[in-house]
């Protein structure tokens, strides 16, 4: 019985830490970030009636644009155009947001 407990503990410690720590963006985390940081200006999800700002592309428009690949979106977010504020996003946040936006186009 004691060995069983030790094995369980070892398994818990050695478990991979989850998708958000991998190199790939996590679209679910990106959606959460988008609702928190981007929804003031962009339409970021289907259950958002409209964005506060007119003339800002919705995330669906961005996802539908074949030029906006995940890498392009990430580059933009690391160094946004003057019209959009630099939100000081971390690299994992950028990856998650880019993965989320691209996932909307599928
Ligand atoms: C204060 C308003 C505002 C906020 C907040 C904001 N954006 Fe933007 N965003 C804009 C505007 C305005 C543009 C259009 C920029 C331009 O055309 O030069 C834009 C453009 C973009 C584009 C490029 C679209 C394209 O086709 O070139 C992406 C990607 C984007 N935003 C993602 C985000 C993400 C992700 C967030 C949240 C972290 C965010 N934005 C938060 C105003 C905002």
PDB file of C-alpha atoms and ligand atoms in Angstrom:
ATOM      1  CA  UNK A   1       0.000   0.000   0.000  1.00  0.00           C
ATOM      2  CA  UNK A   2       2.776   2.397   0.865  1.00  0.00           C
ATOM      3  CA  UNK A   3       4.489   1.721  -2.495  1.00  0.00           C
ATOM      4  CA  UNK A   4       1.276   2.561  -4.243  1.00  0.00           C
ATOM      5  CA  UNK A   5       1.209   5.968  -2.558  1.00  0.00           C
ATOM      6  CA  UNK A   6       4.838   6.611  -3.440  1.00  0.00           C
ATOM      7  CA  UNK A   7       4.132   5.732  -7.061  1.00  0.00           C
ATOM      8  CA  UNK A   8       1.152   8.094  -7.166  1.00  0.00           C
ATOM      9  CA  UNK A   9       3.236  10.907  -5.756  1.00  0.00           C
ATOM     10  CA  UNK A  10       6.008  10.268  -8.264  1.00  0.00           C
ATOM     11  CA  UNK A  11       3.497  10.264 -11.116  1.00  0.00           C
ATOM     12  CA  UNK A  12       2.034  13.571  -9.963  1.00  0.00           C
ATOM     13  CA  UNK A  13       5.460  15.181  -9.797  1.00  0.00           C
ATOM     14  CA  UNK A  14       6.567  13.837 -13.177  1.00  0.00           C
ATOM     15  CA  UNK A  15       3.320  14.719 -14.950  1.00  0.00           C
ATOM     16  CA  UNK A  16       3.749  17.140 -17.887  1.00  0.00           C
ATOM     17  CA  UNK A  17       2.737  20.586 -16.695  1.00  0.00           C
ATOM     18  CA  UNK A  18      -0.118  21.121 -19.146  1.00  0.00           C
ATOM     19  CA  UNK A  19      -0.703  22.739 -22.534  1.00  0.00           C
ATOM     20  CA  UNK A  20      -0.052  26.337 -21.500  1.00  0.00           C
ATOM     21  CA  UNK A  21       3.638  25.647 -20.898  1.00  0.00           C
ATOM     22  CA  UNK A  22       4.247  24.021 -24.256  1.00  0.00           C
ATOM     23  CA  UNK A  23       5.648  25.921 -27.239  1.00  0.00           C
ATOM     24  CA  UNK A  24       2.275  25.787 -29.001  1.00  0.00           C
ATOM     25  CA  UNK A  25      -0.285  28.473 -28.227  1.00  0.00           C
ATOM     26  CA  UNK A  26      -3.326  27.470 -26.182  1.00  0.00           C
ATOM     27  CA  UNK A  27      -6.447  28.793 -27.933  1.00  0.00           C
ATOM     28  CA  UNK A  28      -8.575  28.366 -24.795  1.00  0.00           C
ATOM     29  CA  UNK A  29      -6.235  30.544 -22.764  1.00  0.00           C
ATOM     30  CA  UNK A  30      -6.124  32.966 -25.692  1.00  0.00           C
ATOM     31  CA  UNK A  31      -9.898  33.340 -25.659  1.00  0.00           C
ATOM     32  CA  UNK A  32      -9.789  34.199 -21.982  1.00  0.00           C
ATOM     33  CA  UNK A  33      -7.068  36.798 -22.589  1.00  0.00           C
ATOM     34  CA  UNK A  34      -8.948  38.231 -25.568  1.00  0.00           C
ATOM     35  CA  UNK A  35     -12.084  38.710 -23.493  1.00  0.00           C
ATOM     36  CA  UNK A  36     -10.050  40.405 -20.812  1.00  0.00           C
ATOM     37  CA  UNK A  37      -7.753  42.596 -22.919  1.00  0.00           C
ATOM     38  CA  UNK A  38      -9.080  42.927 -26.448  1.00  0.00           C
ATOM     39  CA  UNK A  39     -12.885  42.969 -26.228  1.00  0.00           C
ATOM     40  CA  UNK A  40     -12.983  46.703 -25.486  1.00  0.00           C
ATOM     41  CA  UNK A  41     -12.076  47.396 -29.123  1.00  0.00           C
ATOM     42  CA  UNK A  42     -12.417  44.127 -31.073  1.00  0.00           C
ATOM     43  CA  UNK A  43     -15.276  41.682 -31.438  1.00  0.00           C
ATOM     44  CA  UNK A  44     -13.446  38.655 -30.039  1.00  0.00           C
ATOM     45  CA  UNK A  45     -16.123  35.939 -29.752  1.00  0.00           C
ATOM     46  CA  UNK A  46     -19.571  34.962 -30.934  1.00  0.00           C
ATOM     47  CA  UNK A  47     -21.291  35.780 -27.666  1.00  0.00           C
ATOM     48  CA  UNK A  48     -20.199  39.410 -27.834  1.00  0.00           C
ATOM     49  CA  UNK A  49     -22.861  41.576 -29.466  1.00  0.00           C
ATOM     50  CA  UNK A  50     -20.610  44.356 -30.690  1.00  0.00           C
ATOM     51  CA  UNK A  51     -17.291  45.953 -29.973  1.00  0.00           C
ATOM     52  CA  UNK A  52     -16.983  49.341 -28.364  1.00  0.00           C
ATOM     53  CA  UNK A  53     -14.950  50.794 -31.220  1.00  0.00           C
ATOM     54  CA  UNK A  54     -16.075  51.245 -34.813  1.00  0.00           C
ATOM     55  CA  UNK A  55     -13.546  50.578 -37.556  1.00  0.00           C
ATOM     56  CA  UNK A  56     -11.579  47.979 -35.610  1.00  0.00           C
ATOM     57  CA  UNK A  57     -11.395  44.596 -37.368  1.00  0.00           C
ATOM     58  CA  UNK A  58     -13.179  41.780 -35.507  1.00  0.00           C
ATOM     59  CA  UNK A  59     -11.143  38.685 -34.655  1.00  0.00           C
ATOM     60  CA  UNK A  60     -13.327  36.834 -37.193  1.00  0.00           C
ATOM     61  CA  UNK A  61     -12.251  39.283 -39.917  1.00  0.00           C
ATOM     62  CA  UNK A  62      -8.626  38.784 -38.909  1.00  0.00           C
ATOM     63  CA  UNK A  63      -9.028  34.981 -38.894  1.00  0.00           C
ATOM     64  CA  UNK A  64     -10.659  35.091 -42.349  1.00  0.00           C
ATOM     65  CA  UNK A  65      -7.756  37.032 -43.821  1.00  0.00           C
ATOM     66  CA  UNK A  66      -5.393  34.498 -45.415  1.00  0.00           C
ATOM     67  CA  UNK A  67      -2.488  36.925 -44.973  1.00  0.00           C
ATOM     68  CA  UNK A  68      -2.872  36.853 -41.182  1.00  0.00           C
ATOM     69  CA  UNK A  69      -1.145  33.632 -40.232  1.00  0.00           C
ATOM     70  CA  UNK A  70      -0.507  32.712 -36.616  1.00  0.00           C
ATOM     71  CA  UNK A  71       3.089  33.933 -37.023  1.00  0.00           C
ATOM     72  CA  UNK A  72       1.995  37.274 -38.537  1.00  0.00           C
ATOM     73  CA  UNK A  73      -0.500  37.852 -35.739  1.00  0.00           C
ATOM     74  CA  UNK A  74       2.184  37.079 -33.173  1.00  0.00           C
ATOM     75  CA  UNK A  75       4.594  39.506 -34.854  1.00  0.00           C
ATOM     76  CA  UNK A  76       1.925  42.207 -34.899  1.00  0.00           C
ATOM     77  CA  UNK A  77       1.100  41.687 -31.208  1.00  0.00           C
ATOM     78  CA  UNK A  78       4.750  41.911 -30.219  1.00  0.00           C
ATOM     79  CA  UNK A  79       5.003  45.291 -31.967  1.00  0.00           C
ATOM     80  CA  UNK A  80       1.515  46.653 -32.795  1.00  0.00           C
ATOM     81  CA  UNK A  81       0.741  49.447 -35.241  1.00  0.00           C
ATOM     82  CA  UNK A  82       0.458  52.945 -33.757  1.00  0.00           C
ATOM     83  CA  UNK A  83      -3.356  52.874 -33.953  1.00  0.00           C
ATOM     84  CA  UNK A  84      -3.514  49.966 -31.545  1.00  0.00           C
ATOM     85  CA  UNK A  85      -1.956  50.334 -28.088  1.00  0.00           C
ATOM     86  CA  UNK A  86       0.994  48.133 -27.163  1.00  0.00           C
ATOM     87  CA  UNK A  87      -0.470  46.008 -24.408  1.00  0.00           C
ATOM     88  CA  UNK A  88       2.846  44.706 -23.108  1.00  0.00           C
ATOM     89  CA  UNK A  89       1.895  41.083 -23.728  1.00  0.00           C
ATOM     90  CA  UNK A  90       4.259  38.291 -22.742  1.00  0.00           C
ATOM     91  CA  UNK A  91       5.407  35.755 -25.338  1.00  0.00           C
ATOM     92  CA  UNK A  92       3.162  32.957 -24.009  1.00  0.00           C
ATOM     93  CA  UNK A  93       0.196  35.367 -24.010  1.00  0.00           C
ATOM     94  CA  UNK A  94       0.975  36.334 -27.606  1.00  0.00           C
ATOM     95  CA  UNK A  95       1.152  32.666 -28.641  1.00  0.00           C
ATOM     96  CA  UNK A  96      -2.173  31.899 -26.954  1.00  0.00           C
ATOM     97  CA  UNK A  97      -3.908  34.906 -28.520  1.00  0.00           C
ATOM     98  CA  UNK A  98      -2.561  34.131 -31.996  1.00  0.00           C
ATOM     99  CA  UNK A  99      -3.679  30.491 -31.648  1.00  0.00           C
ATOM    100  CA  UNK A 100      -7.139  31.637 -30.550  1.00  0.00           C
ATOM    101  CA  UNK A 101      -7.600  34.148 -33.389  1.00  0.00           C
ATOM    102  CA  UNK A 102      -6.492  31.625 -36.005  1.00  0.00           C
ATOM    103  CA  UNK A 103      -8.822  28.995 -34.496  1.00  0.00           C
ATOM    104  CA  UNK A 104     -11.802  31.275 -35.244  1.00  0.00           C
ATOM    105  CA  UNK A 105     -11.183  30.898 -38.967  1.00  0.00           C
ATOM    106  CA  UNK A 106     -11.524  27.125 -38.941  1.00  0.00           C
TER     107      UNK A 106
HETATM  108  C1  LIG B   1      -7.717  50.435 -27.739  1.00  0.00           C
HETATM  109  C2  LIG B   1      -8.326  49.593 -28.730  1.00  0.00           C
HETATM  110  C3  LIG B   1      -7.685  48.242 -29.032  1.00  0.00           C
HETATM  111  C4  LIG B   1      -7.412  47.226 -28.156  1.00  0.00           C
HETATM  112  C5  LIG B   1      -7.630  47.202 -26.652  1.00  0.00           C
HETATM  113  C6  LIG B   1      -6.878  46.147 -28.946  1.00  0.00           C
HETATM  114  N1  LIG B   1      -6.846  46.492 -30.276  1.00  0.00           N
HETATM  115 FE1  LIG B   1      -6.201  45.301 -31.831  1.00  0.00          FE
HETATM  116  N2  LIG B   1      -6.481  46.835 -33.119  1.00  0.00           N
HETATM  117  C7  LIG B   1      -7.012  48.071 -32.794  1.00  0.00           C
HETATM  118  C8  LIG B   1      -7.038  48.906 -33.984  1.00  0.00           C
HETATM  119  C9  LIG B   1      -7.537  50.345 -34.041  1.00  0.00           C
HETATM  120  C10 LIG B   1      -6.512  48.110 -35.034  1.00  0.00           C
HETATM  121  C11 LIG B   1      -6.306  48.511 -36.479  1.00  0.00           C
HETATM  122  C12 LIG B   1      -4.864  48.944 -36.609  1.00  0.00           C
HETATM  123  C13 LIG B   1      -4.567  49.494 -37.948  1.00  0.00           C
HETATM  124  O1  LIG B   1      -5.345  49.303 -38.870  1.00  0.00           O
HETATM  125  O2  LIG B   1      -3.512  50.132 -38.052  1.00  0.00           O
HETATM  126  C14 LIG B   1      -6.172  46.819 -34.458  1.00  0.00           C
HETATM  127  C15 LIG B   1      -5.630  45.771 -35.175  1.00  0.00           C
HETATM  128  C16 LIG B   1      -5.355  44.522 -34.659  1.00  0.00           C
HETATM  129  C17 LIG B   1      -4.779  43.423 -35.406  1.00  0.00           C
HETATM  130  C18 LIG B   1      -4.312  43.469 -36.856  1.00  0.00           C
HETATM  131  C19 LIG B   1      -5.429  43.356 -37.816  1.00  0.00           C
HETATM  132  C20 LIG B   1      -4.906  43.470 -39.237  1.00  0.00           C
HETATM  133  O3  LIG B   1      -5.571  42.901 -40.109  1.00  0.00           O
HETATM  134  O4  LIG B   1      -3.872  44.122 -39.463  1.00  0.00           O
HETATM  135  C21 LIG B   1      -4.669  42.362 -34.552  1.00  0.00           C
HETATM  136  C22 LIG B   1      -4.109  40.971 -34.858  1.00  0.00           C
HETATM  137  C23 LIG B   1      -5.161  42.804 -33.276  1.00  0.00           C
HETATM  138  N3  LIG B   1      -5.569  44.132 -33.364  1.00  0.00           N
HETATM  139  C24 LIG B   1      -5.213  42.026 -32.159  1.00  0.00           C
HETATM  140  C25 LIG B   1      -5.511  42.508 -30.882  1.00  0.00           C
HETATM  141  C26 LIG B   1      -5.396  41.714 -29.682  1.00  0.00           C
HETATM  142  C27 LIG B   1      -4.970  40.248 -29.634  1.00  0.00           C
HETATM  143  C28 LIG B   1      -5.750  42.528 -28.636  1.00  0.00           C
HETATM  144  C29 LIG B   1      -5.777  42.179 -27.148  1.00  0.00           C
HETATM  145  C30 LIG B   1      -4.499  41.779 -26.573  1.00  0.00           C
HETATM  146  C31 LIG B   1      -6.083  43.826 -29.184  1.00  0.00           C
HETATM  147  N4  LIG B   1      -5.929  43.772 -30.549  1.00  0.00           N
HETATM  148  C32 LIG B   1      -6.486  44.926 -28.418  1.00  0.00           C
HETATM  149  C33 LIG B   1      -7.446  48.483 -31.555  1.00  0.00           C
HETATM  150  C34 LIG B   1      -7.323  47.784 -30.366  1.00  0.00           C
END
